[in-house]
Structures are given as C-alpha cells and as structure tokens.
Coordinates of C-alpha atoms in Angstrom, one line a residue:
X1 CA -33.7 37.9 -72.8
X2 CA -30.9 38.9 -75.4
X3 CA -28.4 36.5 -77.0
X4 CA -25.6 38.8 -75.1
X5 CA -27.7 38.8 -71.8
X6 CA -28.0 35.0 -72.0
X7 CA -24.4 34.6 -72.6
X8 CA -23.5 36.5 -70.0
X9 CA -25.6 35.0 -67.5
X10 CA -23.6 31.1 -68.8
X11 CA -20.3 33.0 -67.6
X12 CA -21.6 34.3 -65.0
X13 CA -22.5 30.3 -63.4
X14 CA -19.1 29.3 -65.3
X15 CA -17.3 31.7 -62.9
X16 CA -19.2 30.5 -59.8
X17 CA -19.1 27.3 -60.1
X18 CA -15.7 27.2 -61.0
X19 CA -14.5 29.6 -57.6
X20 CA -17.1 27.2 -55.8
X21 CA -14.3 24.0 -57.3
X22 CA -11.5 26.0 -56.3
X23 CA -12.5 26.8 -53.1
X24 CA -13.6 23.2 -52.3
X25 CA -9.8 21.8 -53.2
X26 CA -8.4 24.6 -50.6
X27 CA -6.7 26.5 -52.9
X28 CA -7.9 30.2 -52.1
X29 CA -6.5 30.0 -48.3
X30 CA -3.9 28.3 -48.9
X31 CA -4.6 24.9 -47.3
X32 CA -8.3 23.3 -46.4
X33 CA -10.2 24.4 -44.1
X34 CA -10.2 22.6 -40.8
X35 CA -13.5 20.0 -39.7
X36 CA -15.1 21.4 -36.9
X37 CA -15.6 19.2 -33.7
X38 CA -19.3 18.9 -33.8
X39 CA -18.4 17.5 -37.2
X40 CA -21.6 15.6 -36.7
X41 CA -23.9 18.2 -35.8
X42 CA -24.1 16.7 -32.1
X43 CA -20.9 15.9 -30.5
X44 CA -17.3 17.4 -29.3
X45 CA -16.0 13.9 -30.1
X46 CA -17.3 11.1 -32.3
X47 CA -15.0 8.4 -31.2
X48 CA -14.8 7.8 -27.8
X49 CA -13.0 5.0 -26.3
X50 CA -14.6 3.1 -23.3
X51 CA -13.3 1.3 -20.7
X52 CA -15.2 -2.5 -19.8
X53 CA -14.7 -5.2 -18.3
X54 CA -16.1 -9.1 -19.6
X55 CA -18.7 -9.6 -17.8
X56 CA -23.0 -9.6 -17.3
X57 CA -22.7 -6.0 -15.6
X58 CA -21.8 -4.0 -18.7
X59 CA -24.7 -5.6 -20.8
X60 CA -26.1 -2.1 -21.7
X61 CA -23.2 -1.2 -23.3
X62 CA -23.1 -4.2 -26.0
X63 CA -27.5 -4.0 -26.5
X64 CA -26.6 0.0 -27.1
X65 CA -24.3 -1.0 -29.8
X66 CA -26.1 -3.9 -30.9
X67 CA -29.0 -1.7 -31.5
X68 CA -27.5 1.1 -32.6
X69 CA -28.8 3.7 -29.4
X70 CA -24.6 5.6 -29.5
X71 CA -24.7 5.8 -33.6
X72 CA -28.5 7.4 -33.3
X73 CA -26.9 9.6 -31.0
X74 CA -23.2 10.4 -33.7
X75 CA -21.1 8.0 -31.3
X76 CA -18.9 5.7 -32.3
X77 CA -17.9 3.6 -29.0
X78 CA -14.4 2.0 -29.0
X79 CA -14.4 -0.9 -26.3
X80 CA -11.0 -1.5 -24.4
X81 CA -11.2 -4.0 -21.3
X82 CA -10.0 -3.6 -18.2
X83 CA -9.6 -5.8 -14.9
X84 CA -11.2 -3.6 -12.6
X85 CA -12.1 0.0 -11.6
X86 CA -9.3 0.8 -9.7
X87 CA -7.6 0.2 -13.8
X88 CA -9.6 2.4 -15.2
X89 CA -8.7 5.5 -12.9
X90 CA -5.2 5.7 -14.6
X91 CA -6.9 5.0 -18.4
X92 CA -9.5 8.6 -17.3
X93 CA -6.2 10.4 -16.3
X94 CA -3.7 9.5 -18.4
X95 CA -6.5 9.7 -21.6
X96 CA -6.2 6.6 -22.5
X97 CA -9.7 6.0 -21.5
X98 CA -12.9 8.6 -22.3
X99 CA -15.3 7.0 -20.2
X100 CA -14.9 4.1 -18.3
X101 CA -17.2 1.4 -16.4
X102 CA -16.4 0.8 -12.8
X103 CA -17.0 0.3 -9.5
X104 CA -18.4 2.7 -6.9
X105 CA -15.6 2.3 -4.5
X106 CA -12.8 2.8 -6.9
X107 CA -14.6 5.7 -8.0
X108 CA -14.9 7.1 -4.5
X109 CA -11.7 6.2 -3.2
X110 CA -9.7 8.1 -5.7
X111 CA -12.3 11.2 -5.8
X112 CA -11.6 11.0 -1.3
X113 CA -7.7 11.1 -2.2
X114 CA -7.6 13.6 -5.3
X115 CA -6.2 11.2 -7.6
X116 CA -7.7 12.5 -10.6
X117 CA -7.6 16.0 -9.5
X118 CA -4.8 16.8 -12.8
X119 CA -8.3 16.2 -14.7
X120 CA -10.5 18.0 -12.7
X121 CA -11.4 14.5 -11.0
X122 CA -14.4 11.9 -11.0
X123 CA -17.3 12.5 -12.6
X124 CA -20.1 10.1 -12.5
X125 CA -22.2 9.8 -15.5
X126 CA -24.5 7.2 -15.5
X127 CA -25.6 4.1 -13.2
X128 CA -24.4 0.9 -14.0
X129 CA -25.5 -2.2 -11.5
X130 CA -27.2 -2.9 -8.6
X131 CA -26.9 -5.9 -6.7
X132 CA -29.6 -8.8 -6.9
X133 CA -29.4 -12.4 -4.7
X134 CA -26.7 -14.9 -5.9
X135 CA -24.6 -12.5 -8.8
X136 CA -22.2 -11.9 -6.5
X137 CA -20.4 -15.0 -5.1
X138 CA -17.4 -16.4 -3.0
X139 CA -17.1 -19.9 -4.6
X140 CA -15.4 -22.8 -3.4
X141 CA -14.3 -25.9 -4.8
X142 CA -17.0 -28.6 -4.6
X143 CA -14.4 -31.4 -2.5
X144 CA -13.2 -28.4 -0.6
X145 CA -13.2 -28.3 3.0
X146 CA -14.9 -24.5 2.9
X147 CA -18.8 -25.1 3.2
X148 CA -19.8 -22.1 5.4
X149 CA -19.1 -18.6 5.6
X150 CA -17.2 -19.7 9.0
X151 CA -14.8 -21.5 7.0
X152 CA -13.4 -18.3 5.3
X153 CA -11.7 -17.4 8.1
X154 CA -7.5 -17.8 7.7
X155 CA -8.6 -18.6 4.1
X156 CA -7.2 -17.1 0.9
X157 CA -10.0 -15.3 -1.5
X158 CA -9.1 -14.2 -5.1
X159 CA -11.1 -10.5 -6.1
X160 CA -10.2 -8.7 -9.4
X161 CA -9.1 -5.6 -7.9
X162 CA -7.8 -4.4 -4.2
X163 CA -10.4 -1.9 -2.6
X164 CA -12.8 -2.4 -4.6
X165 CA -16.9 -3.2 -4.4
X166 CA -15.6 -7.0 -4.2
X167 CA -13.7 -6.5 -1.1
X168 CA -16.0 -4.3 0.5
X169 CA -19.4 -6.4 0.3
X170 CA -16.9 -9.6 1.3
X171 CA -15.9 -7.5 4.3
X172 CA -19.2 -6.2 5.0
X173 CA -20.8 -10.2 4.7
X174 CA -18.0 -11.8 6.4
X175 CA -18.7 -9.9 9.5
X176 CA -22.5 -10.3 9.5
X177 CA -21.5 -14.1 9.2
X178 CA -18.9 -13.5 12.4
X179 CA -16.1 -14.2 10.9
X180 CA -13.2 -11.2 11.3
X181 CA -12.7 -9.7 7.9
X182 CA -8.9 -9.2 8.7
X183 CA -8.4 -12.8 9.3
X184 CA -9.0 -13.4 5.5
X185 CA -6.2 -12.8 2.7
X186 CA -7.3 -10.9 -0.4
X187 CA -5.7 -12.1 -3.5
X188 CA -5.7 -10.0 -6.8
X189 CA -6.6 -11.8 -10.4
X190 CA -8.9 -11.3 -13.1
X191 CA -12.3 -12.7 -13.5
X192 CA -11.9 -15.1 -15.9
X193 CA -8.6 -16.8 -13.9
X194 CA -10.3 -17.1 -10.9
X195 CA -12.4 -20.6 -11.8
X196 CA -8.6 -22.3 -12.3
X197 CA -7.1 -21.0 -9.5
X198 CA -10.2 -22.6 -7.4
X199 CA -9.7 -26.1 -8.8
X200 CA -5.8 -25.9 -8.6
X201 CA -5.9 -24.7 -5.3
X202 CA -3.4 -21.2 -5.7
X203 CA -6.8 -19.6 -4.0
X204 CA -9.5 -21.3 -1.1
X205 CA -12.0 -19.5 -2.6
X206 CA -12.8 -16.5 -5.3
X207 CA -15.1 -14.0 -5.4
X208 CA -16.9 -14.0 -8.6
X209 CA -19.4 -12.1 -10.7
X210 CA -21.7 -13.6 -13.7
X211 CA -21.0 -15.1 -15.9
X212 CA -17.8 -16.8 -14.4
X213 CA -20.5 -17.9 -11.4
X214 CA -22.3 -20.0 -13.9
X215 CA -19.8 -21.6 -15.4
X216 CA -18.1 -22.3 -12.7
X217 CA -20.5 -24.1 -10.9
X218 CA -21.6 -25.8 -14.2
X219 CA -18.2 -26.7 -15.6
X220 CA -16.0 -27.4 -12.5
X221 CA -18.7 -27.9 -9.5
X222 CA -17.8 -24.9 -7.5
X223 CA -20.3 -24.0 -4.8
X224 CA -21.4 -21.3 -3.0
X225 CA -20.4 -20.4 0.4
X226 CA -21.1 -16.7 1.4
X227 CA -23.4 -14.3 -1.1
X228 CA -22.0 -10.9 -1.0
X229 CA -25.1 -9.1 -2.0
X230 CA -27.2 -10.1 1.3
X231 CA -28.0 -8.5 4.8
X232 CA -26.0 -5.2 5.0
X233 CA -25.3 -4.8 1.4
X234 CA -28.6 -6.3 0.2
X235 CA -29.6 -4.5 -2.9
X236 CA -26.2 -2.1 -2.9
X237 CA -24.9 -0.1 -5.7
X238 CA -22.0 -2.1 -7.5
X239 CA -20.7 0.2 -10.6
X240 CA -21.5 2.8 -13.4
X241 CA -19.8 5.1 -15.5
X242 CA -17.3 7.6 -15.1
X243 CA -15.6 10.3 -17.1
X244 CA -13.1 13.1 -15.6
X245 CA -13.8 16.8 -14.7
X246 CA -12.2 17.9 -17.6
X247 CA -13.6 15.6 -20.4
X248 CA -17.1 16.0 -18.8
X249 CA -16.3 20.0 -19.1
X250 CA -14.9 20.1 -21.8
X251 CA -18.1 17.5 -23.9
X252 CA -21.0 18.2 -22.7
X253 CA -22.7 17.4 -25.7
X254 CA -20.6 14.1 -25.6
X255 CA -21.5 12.9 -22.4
X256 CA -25.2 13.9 -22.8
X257 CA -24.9 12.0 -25.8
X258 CA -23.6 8.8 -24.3
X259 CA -26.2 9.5 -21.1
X260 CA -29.1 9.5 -23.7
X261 CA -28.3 5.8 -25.5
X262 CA -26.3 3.9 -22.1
X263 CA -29.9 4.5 -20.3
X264 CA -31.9 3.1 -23.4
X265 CA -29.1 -0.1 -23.1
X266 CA -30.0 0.1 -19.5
X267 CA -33.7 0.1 -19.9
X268 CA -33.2 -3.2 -22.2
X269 CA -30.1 -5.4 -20.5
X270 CA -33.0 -6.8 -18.5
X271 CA -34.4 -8.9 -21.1
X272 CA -32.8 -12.2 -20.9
X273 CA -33.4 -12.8 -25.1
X274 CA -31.3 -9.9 -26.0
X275 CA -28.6 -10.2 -23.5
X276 CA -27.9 -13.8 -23.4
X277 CA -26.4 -14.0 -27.2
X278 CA -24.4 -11.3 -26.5
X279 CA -22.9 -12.7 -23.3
X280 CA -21.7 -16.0 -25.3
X281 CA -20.0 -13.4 -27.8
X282 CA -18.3 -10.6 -25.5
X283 CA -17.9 -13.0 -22.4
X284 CA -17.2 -16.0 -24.2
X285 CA -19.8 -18.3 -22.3
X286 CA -21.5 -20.9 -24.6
X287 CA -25.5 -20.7 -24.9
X288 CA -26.3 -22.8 -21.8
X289 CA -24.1 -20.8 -19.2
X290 CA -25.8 -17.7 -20.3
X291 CA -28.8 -18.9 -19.7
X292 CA -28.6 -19.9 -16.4
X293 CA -26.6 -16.5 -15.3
X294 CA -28.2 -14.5 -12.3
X295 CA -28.9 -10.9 -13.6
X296 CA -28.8 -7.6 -11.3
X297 CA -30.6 -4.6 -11.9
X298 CA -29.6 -1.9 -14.6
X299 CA -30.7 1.5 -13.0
X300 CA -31.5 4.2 -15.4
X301 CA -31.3 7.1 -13.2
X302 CA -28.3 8.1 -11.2
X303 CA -29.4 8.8 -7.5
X304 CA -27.0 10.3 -4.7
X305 CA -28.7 8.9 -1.8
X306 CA -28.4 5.4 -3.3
X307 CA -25.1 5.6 -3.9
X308 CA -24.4 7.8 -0.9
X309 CA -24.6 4.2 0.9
X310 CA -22.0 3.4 -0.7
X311 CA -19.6 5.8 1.0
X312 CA -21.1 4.9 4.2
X313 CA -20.0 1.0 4.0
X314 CA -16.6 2.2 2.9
X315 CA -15.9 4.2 5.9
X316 CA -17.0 1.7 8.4
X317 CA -14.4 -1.0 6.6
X318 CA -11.8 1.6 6.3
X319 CA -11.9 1.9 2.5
X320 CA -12.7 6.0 2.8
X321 CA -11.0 7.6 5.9
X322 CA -13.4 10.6 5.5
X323 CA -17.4 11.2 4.5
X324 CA -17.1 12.0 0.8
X325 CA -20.5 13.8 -0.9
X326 CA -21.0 11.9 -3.9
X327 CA -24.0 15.0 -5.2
X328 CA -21.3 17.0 -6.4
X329 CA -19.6 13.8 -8.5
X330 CA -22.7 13.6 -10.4
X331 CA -23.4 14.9 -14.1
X332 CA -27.1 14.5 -14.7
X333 CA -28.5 14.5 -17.7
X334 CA -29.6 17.3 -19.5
X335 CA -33.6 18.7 -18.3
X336 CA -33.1 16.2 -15.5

C-alpha cells in the first residue's frame, strides 16, 4: 500500500468515527433518538408497579425478588400495599397499579358489574393461594364469651375488605355451623388492626389471615372459633394476580414476563427456610411468629374449573347476582 493510499484510508476512519460521535450526541436529527420500549430486549415495560398486601399469601412475590426470578426475566417490580382486593380494582383502572394481587371475589365481582370495562376489564394472570386448615381464622379474645361458631351469631366480626373472599368463606362456614350469616355484622379494617381491636373490644371477633393468626394467638391469647377454609370451602381458591384488558393487551411480553418468574416464586414460597425470614422483614413478625405460621398452597398453574367454584359460592351468598365464566378472564401463559 502507498504512503497516499494509507493516508487516505486514516481519513477515511477519522471521518467515520467522527459522524459515528456526532451522531451518538443527537446532533444530525436534531435531537436524540427516542429508547424503544423493549429497551431491554424483552419487555413493553421494565418497571411495573405491583399491588400487595402484608401478609403470608403474597410470599412468591418477595422469594421472586429475593432471588432475582423478575430481574432474569428485565423486570423491575415496584411493591405498593394495599388493604384488600376490592383496593386494588381502582389502582388497575385508574393506573396507579400494573398488576395487582387480590382476591378472587373482588376480581369477579367487578368483572360481573363492568367496573373495569374503561380498561378493557379483569384479567387474571397468575394463581396466587389456595386455602389449607387453620390460615384462615375468625379469632376471638381468649376471656371472651365467643367459644363456638354458635356464638357468632348477633356478634361483630372485623374482615379487611367488604365482599370479599373473607366474607364469603365466613358466610359460607357460618351456615354449615347453623348460625344465619345475616345475623352477623361485618366490620371493615386492615389486617394488622384487627389483633387490637379484639383485645379492646371495638370488634367480638376478626377474621384473620397469617401471619396476624400467629401472633395473635401468641402475643395476646386469641383463640379460634370457626376455620373459614373447612367443609364447603375446604381447599377453595383465595387470590392471584390480576392486570386489566388493556395493560394485558397492550404487554404481552410484560405479563408473560411476570407469568414466567411469579410461578418460579410460587414453585418455592412452600419452603418454610426461605419464606420465614422474609415474613419477619415484609410483614414485620419476629423469627418465632414466622415459624409457627400455617401456610396454604401456592398454585403454579391457573385453572378455570378451580376457580370457577369460586363464582359458584358467590352466587349462592349473593356476592354475584349472575353466573360469570371465569375461561375468558384468564391469560395463560405463553405455549400453555
């Protein structure tokens, strides 16, 4: 190669390298170039903000975290907690809220009514919980004068949300126990009130969920009276996740995403060793309370007839005043 042909050839990577530069800092459009939204090569949306409440049933979501099953999959998981399910309707439609844990009956209820049909409504992404003896409670206090389901009746019971699984499987229980359902007063309050307003006596009794069982029976000798997961709703559905029409539409690769690393968080909340140090940090138990908590089972498939049951224990206790088909609610996941 000639001196002039080499010197060239230097001006000639100068000059690309230096367009290259320019074009880098934005200059020959104008302005730079937008990110895509599958900035990450696998998502719509990176950050996605989550909906959860404190307590045992949303263990997947903190072992997924914990072992990193949304970052494999390019999600970053923003937690915000809620009281209830019937909450997180409003967070999915007003967008506060991506994806949200929840109840079954919230779920269905506002599917049944078209209360999220501005987002194309419900969409049910993932199993959650399934009920298991003695992790769903009514509690009393230990010197009360409740010690049998009979004793409910007339009585004041605290749930965290109205309409919800809570007051169906206390419905549902009550009357296998023959007491008359609409003889008892619902009263709404968050989990983690409920053990106080036992012991001061604003409630008879509460319905509770672990790991506010535990500790209530531990730290304030509250004992149980009726369990809400036996006889007709032995082994029932309680929650999953949820996302609207739209979001769901308009992510796929989003919600496969989140599918893919909530059933490997599923397919591990069982394990007492992981899940326990994690309940005394996002539940705020201390080490002995979460050891003694009664765990449910984490599904990792989403199946209609299962859940269909759900619908059918809602009609009979007037909490859905039509069948609902829950098939067309559900997003599988992808080759599933």
């Amino acid at each position: 190669m000639t001196r002039r042909v080499r010197r060239m050839a230097v001006r000639g990577i100068a000059l690309a390298t230096m367009l290259a530069t320019v074009a880098s800092c934005g200059l020959l459009g104008g302005k730079e170039p937008a990110p895509t939204t599958d900035a990450n090569g696998q998502v719509e949306k990176a950050k996605i903000t989550l909906g959860v409440l404190p307590i045992l049933d949303v263990a997947s979501v903190h072992v997924a975290i914990k072992k990193g099953y949304f970052k494999a999959e390019g999600l970053e998981v923003e937690l915000k907690t809620i009281q209830g399910g019937a909450q997180a309707i409003p967070g999915l439609i007003n967008k506060e809220l991506d994806m949200t844990f929840g109840n079954w009956v919230s779920f269905f209820a506002a599917q049944s009514k078209d209360a999220a049909k501005q987002v194309d409504g419900i969409k049910l992404i993932a199993d959650g919980y399934q009920a298991k003896p003695d992790m769903f409670l009514i509690l009393a206090a230990g010197d009360s004068a409740i010690k049998s389901p009979k004793d409910l009746a007339g009585k004041t019971i605290a749930i965290n949300t109205f309409k919800n699984i809570a007051e169906l499987t206390a419905k549902a229980t009550l009357e296998a126990a023959n007491v008359d359902p609409k003889s008892v007063t619902f009263k709404e309050m968050p989990f983690p009130d409920m053990q106080a307003a036992v012991a001061n006596k604003t409630v008879d009794a509460a319905f509770m969920v672990e790991p506010f069982i535990t500790r209530a029976q531990r730290a304030a000798g509250q004992v149980k009276i009726l369990d809400a997961a036996s006889g007709p709703t032995d082994n029932i559905p309680i929650a999953g996740y949820a996302t609207s029409g739209q979001f769901a539409k308009e992510n796929p690769k989003t919600v496969a995403a989140f599918q893919r690393a909530i059933a490997k968080g599923q397919a591990d909340a069982g394990d007492r060793p992981t899940v326990e140090p994690l309940l005394v940090d996002y539940a705020k138990v201390d080490k002995e309370t979460a050891a003694l908590v009664h765990f449910g089972a984490f599904p990792t498939t989403l199946d209609a007839t299962r859940l269909q049951r759900v619908t059918e224990l809602m009609q009979r206790y007037g909490l859905l005043d039509k069948a609902l088909d829950v098939k067309p609610m559900l997003v599988q996941p992808s080759g599933s």
